[in-house]
PDB file of C-alpha atoms in Angstrom:
ATOM      1  CA  UNK E   9      -0.009   0.163  -0.219  1.00  0.00           C
ATOM      2  CA  UNK E  10       1.237   3.586  -0.632  1.00  0.00           C
ATOM      3  CA  UNK E  11       0.249   7.040  -0.934  1.00  0.00           C
ATOM      4  CA  UNK E  12      -1.983   7.408  -3.993  1.00  0.00           C
ATOM      5  CA  UNK E  13      -0.466  10.222  -6.876  1.00  0.00           C
ATOM      6  CA  UNK E  14      -1.757  12.009  -9.541  1.00  0.00           C
ATOM      7  CA  UNK E  15       0.386  14.227 -11.982  1.00  0.00           C
ATOM      8  CA  UNK E  16       3.167  13.675  -9.972  1.00  0.00           C
ATOM      9  CA  UNK E  17       1.394  15.162  -6.705  1.00  0.00           C
ATOM     10  CA  UNK E  18      -0.201  13.701  -3.567  1.00  0.00           C
ATOM     11  CA  UNK E  19      -3.808  12.956  -3.430  1.00  0.00           C
ATOM     12  CA  UNK E  20      -6.325  14.425  -0.960  1.00  0.00           C
ATOM     13  CA  UNK E  21      -8.317  11.909   0.744  1.00  0.00           C
ATOM     14  CA  UNK E  22     -11.008  14.621   2.002  1.00  0.00           C
ATOM     15  CA  UNK E  23     -10.537  14.246   5.844  1.00  0.00           C
ATOM     16  CA  UNK E  24      -6.927  16.336   5.715  1.00  0.00           C
ATOM     17  CA  UNK E  25      -4.915  12.932   5.124  1.00  0.00           C
ATOM     18  CA  UNK E  26      -3.792  11.850   1.662  1.00  0.00           C
ATOM     19  CA  UNK E  27      -5.375   8.640  -0.119  1.00  0.00           C
ATOM     20  CA  UNK E  28      -3.591   5.103  -0.332  1.00  0.00           C
ATOM     21  CA  UNK E  29      -3.565   3.214  -3.081  1.00  0.00           C
ATOM     22  CA  UNK E  30      -3.988  -0.255  -2.651  1.00  0.00           C
ATOM     23  CA  UNK E  31      -3.256  -3.864  -4.960  1.00  0.00           C
ATOM     24  CA  UNK E  32      -3.753  -3.221  -8.668  1.00  0.00           C
ATOM     25  CA  UNK E  33      -4.472   0.818  -8.276  1.00  0.00           C
ATOM     26  CA  UNK E  34      -0.973   1.576  -7.063  1.00  0.00           C
ATOM     27  CA  UNK E  35       0.562  -1.271  -9.468  1.00  0.00           C
ATOM     28  CA  UNK E  36      -1.029   1.214 -12.120  1.00  0.00           C
ATOM     29  CA  UNK E  37       0.119   4.628 -10.021  1.00  0.00           C
ATOM     30  CA  UNK E  38       3.892   2.540  -9.723  1.00  0.00           C
ATOM     31  CA  UNK E  39       3.929   1.696 -13.341  1.00  0.00           C
ATOM     32  CA  UNK E  40       3.032   5.362 -15.052  1.00  0.00           C
ATOM     33  CA  UNK E  41       5.323   6.524 -12.861  1.00  0.00           C
ATOM     34  CA  UNK E  42       8.381   4.746 -13.752  1.00  0.00           C
ATOM     35  CA  UNK E  43       7.130   5.417 -17.362  1.00  0.00           C
ATOM     36  CA  UNK E  44       6.965   8.851 -17.166  1.00  0.00           C
ATOM     37  CA  UNK E  45      10.142  10.063 -14.663  1.00  0.00           C
ATOM     38  CA  UNK E  46      13.268  10.481 -16.799  1.00  0.00           C
ATOM     39  CA  UNK E  47      15.921   7.724 -16.002  1.00  0.00           C
ATOM     40  CA  UNK E  48      18.558   9.156 -14.823  1.00  0.00           C
ATOM     41  CA  UNK E  49      16.965  12.071 -12.745  1.00  0.00           C
ATOM     42  CA  UNK E  50      17.010  10.907  -9.065  1.00  0.00           C
ATOM     43  CA  UNK E  51      20.366  11.069  -8.313  1.00  0.00           C
ATOM     44  CA  UNK E  52      19.928   8.193  -5.513  1.00  0.00           C
ATOM     45  CA  UNK E  53      17.868   5.868  -7.863  1.00  0.00           C
ATOM     46  CA  UNK E  54      20.132   6.511 -11.601  1.00  0.00           C
ATOM     47  CA  UNK E  55      17.871   3.202 -12.742  1.00  0.00           C
ATOM     48  CA  UNK E  56      14.214   4.745 -11.614  1.00  0.00           C
ATOM     49  CA  UNK E  57      12.043   6.002 -14.668  1.00  0.00           C
ATOM     50  CA  UNK E  58      12.478   5.124 -18.450  1.00  0.00           C
ATOM     51  CA  UNK E  59      14.715   6.327 -22.112  1.00  0.00           C
ATOM     52  CA  UNK E  60      11.011   6.909 -23.549  1.00  0.00           C
ATOM     53  CA  UNK E  61      11.597  10.702 -23.604  1.00  0.00           C
ATOM     54  CA  UNK E  62      14.815   9.515 -25.867  1.00  0.00           C
ATOM     55  CA  UNK E  63      12.504   8.528 -28.808  1.00  0.00           C
ATOM     56  CA  UNK E  64      12.506  11.028 -30.941  1.00  0.00           C
ATOM     57  CA  UNK E  65      16.289  11.632 -31.273  1.00  0.00           C
ATOM     58  CA  UNK E  66      15.892   8.102 -33.198  1.00  0.00           C
ATOM     59  CA  UNK E  67      14.987   7.512 -36.624  1.00  0.00           C
ATOM     60  CA  UNK E  68      11.409   5.963 -37.201  1.00  0.00           C
ATOM     61  CA  UNK E  69      12.656   2.262 -38.179  1.00  0.00           C
ATOM     62  CA  UNK E  70      14.105   1.992 -34.543  1.00  0.00           C
ATOM     63  CA  UNK E  71      11.290   3.762 -32.157  1.00  0.00           C
ATOM     64  CA  UNK E  72       9.387   0.747 -31.960  1.00  0.00           C
ATOM     65  CA  UNK E  73      12.005  -1.564 -31.482  1.00  0.00           C
ATOM     66  CA  UNK E  74      13.499   0.869 -28.654  1.00  0.00           C
ATOM     67  CA  UNK E  75      10.340   2.288 -26.874  1.00  0.00           C
ATOM     68  CA  UNK E  76       9.668  -1.827 -26.322  1.00  0.00           C
ATOM     69  CA  UNK E  77      13.294  -1.698 -24.670  1.00  0.00           C
ATOM     70  CA  UNK E  78      12.584   1.278 -23.040  1.00  0.00           C
ATOM     71  CA  UNK E  79       9.338   0.319 -21.492  1.00  0.00           C
ATOM     72  CA  UNK E  80      10.441  -3.185 -20.209  1.00  0.00           C
ATOM     73  CA  UNK E  81      14.401  -1.912 -18.714  1.00  0.00           C
ATOM     74  CA  UNK E  82      11.999   0.670 -16.399  1.00  0.00           C
ATOM     75  CA  UNK E  83       8.672  -1.731 -15.785  1.00  0.00           C
ATOM     76  CA  UNK E  84      11.553  -4.446 -15.050  1.00  0.00           C
ATOM     77  CA  UNK E  85      12.069  -3.652 -11.305  1.00  0.00           C
ATOM     78  CA  UNK E  86       8.163  -4.855 -10.280  1.00  0.00           C
ATOM     79  CA  UNK E  87       7.237  -8.098  -9.067  1.00  0.00           C
ATOM     80  CA  UNK E  88       4.888 -10.331 -10.826  1.00  0.00           C
ATOM     81  CA  UNK E  89       4.318  -8.068 -13.809  1.00  0.00           C
ATOM     82  CA  UNK E  90       4.569  -8.593 -17.530  1.00  0.00           C
ATOM     83  CA  UNK E  91       5.248  -6.546 -20.321  1.00  0.00           C
ATOM     84  CA  UNK E  92       3.086  -8.495 -23.193  1.00  0.00           C
ATOM     85  CA  UNK E  93       3.411  -5.724 -26.608  1.00  0.00           C
ATOM     86  CA  UNK E  94       4.433  -2.409 -26.743  1.00  0.00           C
ATOM     87  CA  UNK E  95       2.884  -0.343 -29.515  1.00  0.00           C
ATOM     88  CA  UNK E  96       4.480   3.165 -30.724  1.00  0.00           C
ATOM     89  CA  UNK E  97       1.531   5.669 -32.167  1.00  0.00           C
ATOM     90  CA  UNK E  98       3.329   8.625 -33.707  1.00  0.00           C
ATOM     91  CA  UNK E  99       1.187  11.554 -33.599  1.00  0.00           C
ATOM     92  CA  UNK E 100       3.100  14.378 -35.463  1.00  0.00           C
ATOM     93  CA  UNK E 101       4.619  17.226 -34.041  1.00  0.00           C
ATOM     94  CA  UNK E 102       7.377  14.740 -32.107  1.00  0.00           C
ATOM     95  CA  UNK E 103       5.103  13.429 -29.726  1.00  0.00           C
ATOM     96  CA  UNK E 104       3.802   9.995 -29.979  1.00  0.00           C
ATOM     97  CA  UNK E 105       1.685   7.529 -27.626  1.00  0.00           C
ATOM     98  CA  UNK E 106       2.922   4.296 -26.037  1.00  0.00           C
ATOM     99  CA  UNK E 107       0.801   1.940 -24.786  1.00  0.00           C
ATOM    100  CA  UNK E 108       1.975  -0.796 -22.563  1.00  0.00           C
ATOM    101  CA  UNK E 109       0.216  -4.349 -22.404  1.00  0.00           C
ATOM    102  CA  UNK E 110       1.146  -6.016 -19.414  1.00  0.00           C
ATOM    103  CA  UNK E 111      -0.398  -9.015 -17.280  1.00  0.00           C
ATOM    104  CA  UNK E 112       0.282  -9.091 -12.885  1.00  0.00           C
ATOM    105  CA  UNK E 113      -1.438 -12.113 -11.063  1.00  0.00           C
ATOM    106  CA  UNK E 114      -3.528 -13.343 -14.091  1.00  0.00           C
ATOM    107  CA  UNK E 115      -5.091  -9.965 -14.587  1.00  0.00           C
ATOM    108  CA  UNK E 116      -4.017  -7.850 -18.118  1.00  0.00           C
ATOM    109  CA  UNK E 117      -3.333  -4.623 -17.764  1.00  0.00           C
ATOM    110  CA  UNK E 118      -2.425  -1.960 -20.100  1.00  0.00           C
ATOM    111  CA  UNK E 119      -1.393   2.214 -20.146  1.00  0.00           C
ATOM    112  CA  UNK E 120      -0.910   4.617 -22.211  1.00  0.00           C
ATOM    113  CA  UNK E 121       1.487   7.438 -21.626  1.00  0.00           C
ATOM    114  CA  UNK E 122       2.321  10.550 -24.227  1.00  0.00           C
ATOM    115  CA  UNK E 123       5.869  11.928 -25.211  1.00  0.00           C
ATOM    116  CA  UNK E 124       7.336  14.190 -26.859  1.00  0.00           C
TER     117      UNK E 124
END
């Protein structure tokens, strides 16, 4: 169980405290954080985050396989989580969406993040 995050901020519970997330909800929040945080920006946790923000530096032919690699390396520390598929959808203007389909405890999960 951990504190619930939304857009990088803790979520209030309406009673003066902070909302807690458990189970699948907590996992999805960690996954989103790991995919959107820039890898290497946390001095004491250099392996935290992903390199998805670097996709725009690569040629179009390299981006899909790089997205798969970056998602796998970012989510590797999550026990019991298996990345099944990564889909890269180019939106133009240097923006793209990355969708990761996963399984955790027999359940299929999916998250989409926007990268630029």
